[in-house]
PDB file of C-alpha atoms and ligand atoms in Angstrom:
ATOM      1  CA  MET W  18     101.036 128.176 108.343  1.00 66.00           C
ATOM      2  CA  LYS W  19      97.751 129.675 105.680  1.00 77.00           C
ATOM      3  CA  THR W  20      99.477 132.584 104.750  1.00 77.00           C
ATOM      4  CA  THR W  21     103.335 130.651 103.809  1.00 75.00           C
ATOM      5  CA  ALA W  22     101.154 128.489 102.065  1.00 76.00           C
ATOM      6  CA  LYS W  23      99.998 131.452 100.160  1.00 74.00           C
ATOM      7  CA  LEU W  24     102.796 132.916  99.881  1.00 67.00           C
ATOM      8  CA  ILE W  25     104.476 129.760  98.243  1.00 60.00           C
ATOM      9  CA  THR W  26     101.925 128.901  95.867  1.00 63.00           C
ATOM     10  CA  LEU W  27     102.070 133.261  94.601  1.00 58.00           C
ATOM     11  CA  LEU W  28     105.925 132.841  94.423  1.00 60.00           C
ATOM     12  CA  ILE W  29     105.915 129.193  91.784  1.00 57.00           C
ATOM     13  CA  VAL W  30     102.742 131.047  89.981  1.00 56.00           C
ATOM     14  CA  LEU W  31     104.750 134.617  89.840  1.00 57.00           C
ATOM     15  CA  SER W  32     108.492 132.521  89.048  1.00 64.00           C
ATOM     16  CA  LEU W  33     105.949 130.526  86.038  1.00 57.00           C
ATOM     17  CA  GLY W  34     105.222 133.673  84.847  1.00 55.00           C
ATOM     18  CA  VAL W  35     108.479 135.095  84.294  1.00 55.00           C
ATOM     19  CA  THR W  36     109.637 131.847  83.190  1.00 53.00           C
ATOM     20  CA  SER W  37     107.560 131.631  79.773  1.00 50.00           C
ATOM     21  CA  ALA W  38     107.565 135.473  79.132  1.00 53.00           C
ATOM     22  CA  TRP W  39     111.411 134.406  78.787  1.00 65.00           C
ATOM     23  CA  ALA W  40     111.474 131.162  77.556  1.00 82.00           C
ATOM     24  CA  LEU W  41     110.535 130.168  73.632  1.00 94.00           C
ATOM     25  CA  GLU W  42     111.804 127.404  72.415  1.00 96.00           C
ATOM     26  CA  VAL W  43     110.204 126.743  68.721  1.00 97.00           C
ATOM     27  CA  GLY W  44     113.703 127.024  66.433  1.00 98.00           C
ATOM     28  CA  ASN W  45     117.294 127.155  65.838  1.00 98.00           C
ATOM     29  CA  PRO W  46     118.194 131.053  66.197  1.00 97.00           C
ATOM     30  CA  LYS W  47     120.807 130.162  64.033  1.00 98.00           C
ATOM     31  CA  LYS W  48     119.433 128.824  61.618  1.00 98.00           C
ATOM     32  CA  GLY W  49     116.319 132.293  62.151  1.00 98.00           C
ATOM     33  CA  LYS W  50     119.246 134.550  61.546  1.00 98.00           C
ATOM     34  CA  PHE W  51     120.111 133.237  58.368  1.00 98.00           C
ATOM     35  CA  LEU W  52     116.585 133.363  56.558  1.00 98.00           C
ATOM     36  CA  PHE W  53     115.668 136.854  58.304  1.00 98.00           C
ATOM     37  CA  LYS W  54     118.939 137.671  56.230  1.00 98.00           C
ATOM     38  CA  LYS W  55     118.106 135.948  53.352  1.00 97.00           C
ATOM     39  CA  SER W  56     114.235 136.428  53.648  1.00 97.00           C
ATOM     40  CA  CYS W  57     112.717 139.131  55.482  1.00 98.00           C
ATOM     41  CA  LYS W  58     116.168 142.142  54.970  1.00 97.00           C
ATOM     42  CA  SER W  59     115.752 142.363  51.120  1.00 95.00           C
ATOM     43  CA  CYS W  60     112.513 144.506  52.017  1.00 97.00           C
ATOM     44  CA  HIS W  61     113.061 145.932  55.207  1.00 97.00           C
ATOM     45  CA  VAL W  62     116.301 147.411  55.124  1.00 95.00           C
ATOM     46  CA  ASP W  63     116.083 151.901  55.361  1.00 94.00           C
ATOM     47  CA  GLY W  64     114.560 152.974  52.259  1.00 95.00           C
ATOM     48  CA  ALA W  65     112.966 149.465  50.866  1.00 96.00           C
ATOM     49  CA  GLU W  66     109.038 149.048  50.313  1.00 96.00           C
ATOM     50  CA  GLY W  67     108.664 146.563  54.378  1.00 97.00           C
ATOM     51  CA  GLY W  68     111.124 149.929  56.186  1.00 96.00           C
ATOM     52  CA  LYS W  69     114.031 149.413  58.821  1.00 96.00           C
ATOM     53  CA  LEU W  70     113.089 146.282  61.009  1.00 97.00           C
ATOM     54  CA  ALA W  71     115.438 144.464  63.448  1.00 98.00           C
ATOM     55  CA  PRO W  72     115.316 142.150  66.937  1.00 98.00           C
ATOM     56  CA  LEU W  73     115.207 144.707  68.895  1.00 98.00           C
ATOM     57  CA  THR W  74     112.573 146.693  66.349  1.00 97.00           C
ATOM     58  CA  LYS W  75     109.896 145.023  69.355  1.00 98.00           C
ATOM     59  CA  THR W  76     110.164 143.340  72.662  1.00 98.00           C
ATOM     60  CA  GLN W  77     109.572 139.379  73.210  1.00 97.00           C
ATOM     61  CA  ALA W  78     106.161 139.859  73.489  1.00 97.00           C
ATOM     62  CA  GLN W  79     105.726 142.668  70.137  1.00 98.00           C
ATOM     63  CA  TRP W  80     107.411 139.912  68.366  1.00 98.00           C
ATOM     64  CA  GLN W  81     105.445 136.919  69.187  1.00 97.00           C
ATOM     65  CA  ARG W  82     102.008 138.796  69.270  1.00 97.00           C
ATOM     66  CA  PHE W  83     103.065 139.513  65.647  1.00 98.00           C
ATOM     67  CA  PHE W  84     104.018 135.257  64.541  1.00 98.00           C
ATOM     68  CA  GLU W  85     101.169 134.550  66.226  1.00 97.00           C
ATOM     69  CA  ARG W  86      98.557 136.604  64.951  1.00 97.00           C
ATOM     70  CA  ASP W  87      99.636 139.329  62.771  1.00 97.00           C
ATOM     71  CA  LYS W  88     100.862 136.402  60.333  1.00 97.00           C
ATOM     72  CA  HIS W  89     103.050 139.376  58.207  1.00 98.00           C
ATOM     73  CA  GLY W  90      99.284 140.524  57.521  1.00 97.00           C
ATOM     74  CA  LYS W  91     100.244 144.110  55.860  1.00 96.00           C
ATOM     75  CA  LYS W  92     101.634 141.679  53.625  1.00 97.00           C
ATOM     76  CA  PRO W  93     100.649 137.709  53.608  1.00 96.00           C
ATOM     77  CA  GLU W  94     102.588 136.945  50.103  1.00 97.00           C
ATOM     78  CA  ALA W  95     105.471 137.734  51.539  1.00 97.00           C
ATOM     79  CA  TRP W  96     106.132 134.979  53.657  1.00 97.00           C
ATOM     80  CA  SER W  97     104.213 132.188  52.186  1.00 95.00           C
ATOM     81  CA  GLY W  98     107.295 131.271  50.999  1.00 96.00           C
ATOM     82  CA  LEU W  99     108.310 130.106  54.438  1.00 98.00           C
ATOM     83  CA  SER W 100     107.514 126.633  55.912  1.00 98.00           C
ATOM     84  CA  ALA W 101     106.392 127.107  59.614  1.00 97.00           C
ATOM     85  CA  GLU W 102     109.972 125.214  60.231  1.00 98.00           C
ATOM     86  CA  GLU W 103     112.356 128.341  59.065  1.00 98.00           C
ATOM     87  CA  LEU W 104     108.410 130.589  60.742  1.00 98.00           C
ATOM     88  CA  ASN W 105     109.562 129.807  64.298  1.00 98.00           C
ATOM     89  CA  ASP W 106     113.338 129.351  63.165  1.00 98.00           C
ATOM     90  CA  ILE W 107     113.023 132.918  62.449  1.00 98.00           C
ATOM     91  CA  LEU W 108     110.195 133.918  65.023  1.00 98.00           C
ATOM     92  CA  GLN W 109     113.166 132.255  67.730  1.00 98.00           C
ATOM     93  CA  TYR W 110     116.172 134.548  65.879  1.00 98.00           C
ATOM     94  CA  VAL W 111     113.990 138.128  66.707  1.00 98.00           C
ATOM     95  CA  HIS W 112     112.031 136.967  70.362  1.00 98.00           C
ATOM     96  CA  ASP W 113     115.880 136.072  71.471  1.00 97.00           C
ATOM     97  CA  HIS W 114     117.098 139.563  70.421  1.00 98.00           C
ATOM     98  CA  ALA W 115     114.735 141.548  71.260  1.00 98.00           C
ATOM     99  CA  ALA W 116     114.374 144.964  72.171  1.00 98.00           C
ATOM    100  CA  ASP W 117     113.833 143.778  75.530  1.00 97.00           C
ATOM    101  CA  SER W 118     116.060 140.411  75.654  1.00 97.00           C
ATOM    102  CA  PRO W 119     119.224 140.000  77.288  1.00 96.00           C
ATOM    103  CA  GLN W 120     121.057 141.143  73.779  1.00 96.00           C
ATOM    104  CA  PRO W 121     119.696 142.897  71.833  1.00 98.00           C
ATOM    105  CA  ASP W 122     120.849 142.516  68.455  1.00 97.00           C
ATOM    106  CA  THR W 123     120.551 144.877  65.545  1.00 96.00           C
ATOM    107  CA  CYS W 124     120.968 142.624  63.166  1.00 93.00           C
ATOM    108  CA  GLY W 125     123.328 144.654  60.727  1.00 85.00           C
TER     109      GLY W 125
HETATM  110  C1  HEC S  14     108.302 141.234  50.010  1.00 66.35           C
HETATM  111  C2  HEC S  14     108.800 141.980  50.849  1.00 66.35           C
HETATM  112  C3  HEC S  14     108.749 142.085  52.516  1.00 66.35           C
HETATM  113  C4  HEC S  14     109.694 140.278  52.665  1.00 66.35           C
HETATM  114  C5  HEC S  14     110.435 139.536  52.214  1.00 66.35           C
HETATM  115  C6  HEC S  14     109.171 140.535  54.405  1.00 66.35           C
HETATM  116  N1  HEC S  14     108.559 142.176  54.941  1.00 66.35           N
HETATM  117 FE1  HEC S  14     107.495 142.384  56.430  1.00 66.35          FE
HETATM  118  N2  HEC S  14     106.851 144.152  55.831  1.00 66.35           N
HETATM  119  C7  HEC S  14     106.509 144.030  54.331  1.00 66.35           C
HETATM  120  C8  HEC S  14     105.624 145.721  54.060  1.00 66.35           C
HETATM  121  C9  HEC S  14     105.470 146.127  52.741  1.00 66.35           C
HETATM  122  C10 HEC S  14     105.655 145.924  54.798  1.00 66.35           C
HETATM  123  C11 HEC S  14     103.958 146.659  55.578  1.00 66.35           C
HETATM  124  C12 HEC S  14     104.783 147.701  55.759  1.00 66.35           C
HETATM  125  C13 HEC S  14     104.172 149.359  56.259  1.00 66.35           C
HETATM  126  O1  HEC S  14     102.833 149.378  56.344  1.00 66.35           O
HETATM  127  O2  HEC S  14     105.003 150.375  56.033  1.00 66.35           O
HETATM  128  C14 HEC S  14     105.952 144.375  56.243  1.00 66.35           C
HETATM  129  C15 HEC S  14     105.151 145.139  57.442  1.00 66.35           C
HETATM  130  C16 HEC S  14     106.285 144.061  58.495  1.00 66.35           C
HETATM  131  C17 HEC S  14     106.184 143.428  59.505  1.00 66.35           C
HETATM  132  C18 HEC S  14     105.313 145.515  60.248  1.00 66.35           C
HETATM  133  C19 HEC S  14     105.911 146.381  61.013  1.00 66.35           C
HETATM  134  C20 HEC S  14     105.434 147.030  62.032  1.00 66.35           C
HETATM  135  O3  HEC S  14     106.628 148.119  62.485  1.00 66.35           O
HETATM  136  O4  HEC S  14     105.543 146.799  63.379  1.00 66.35           O
HETATM  137  C21 HEC S  14     107.213 143.215  59.868  1.00 66.35           C
HETATM  138  C22 HEC S  14     107.486 143.086  62.232  1.00 66.35           C
HETATM  139  C23 HEC S  14     107.638 142.418  59.340  1.00 66.35           C
HETATM  140  N3  HEC S  14     107.137 143.099  58.332  1.00 66.35           N
HETATM  141  C24 HEC S  14     108.521 141.349  59.757  1.00 66.35           C
HETATM  142  C25 HEC S  14     108.704 141.149  58.267  1.00 66.35           C
HETATM  143  C26 HEC S  14     109.734 139.516  58.755  1.00 66.35           C
HETATM  144  C27 HEC S  14     110.255 139.078  59.858  1.00 66.35           C
HETATM  145  C28 HEC S  14     109.974 138.868  57.268  1.00 66.35           C
HETATM  146  C29 HEC S  14     110.825 137.975  57.079  1.00 66.35           C
HETATM  147  C30 HEC S  14     110.016 136.488  57.406  1.00 66.35           C
HETATM  148  C31 HEC S  14     109.191 140.126  57.162  1.00 66.35           C
HETATM  149  N4  HEC S  14     109.395 141.122  57.392  1.00 66.35           N
HETATM  150  C32 HEC S  14     109.768 139.587  55.118  1.00 66.35           C
HETATM  151  C33 HEC S  14     107.339 143.609  53.610  1.00 66.35           C
HETATM  152  C34 HEC S  14     107.820 142.339  52.947  1.00 66.35           C
END
């Protein structure tokens, strides 16, 4: 009996962990794609100053960390024209199409 309860608890904890890693709902991914093309690709294509970058360049966890902690630390002014809502839309898009997502995207 005790073991069953432990197992059930373990299963619940594991499934919560898995869903939270996959599910992120902070913005609108369609708007995010549009904004990524408009506001990121100007500096993030081959040969441009930021270097080539696409949703599949990073994992979901890396994107989340970048948007939550780094916040474009190497060139903060590049993000200063974007609202918190717009940045959430972009995060939603790159997260949904990251390297370890079901649909990695180059945003070609
Ligand atoms: C004005 C130009 C510019 C714009 C616009 C810009 N970036 Fe950057 N970005 C840079 C530069 C410069 C770096 C630093 C590159 C380096 O260190 O070699 C950088 C670095 C980064 C990095 C780190 C690269 C790495 O290898 O980890 C990420 C991620 C990134 N930018 C994402 C974005 C996103 C997302 C947007 C749009 C919301 C954006 N950038 C808009 C210029 C820009």
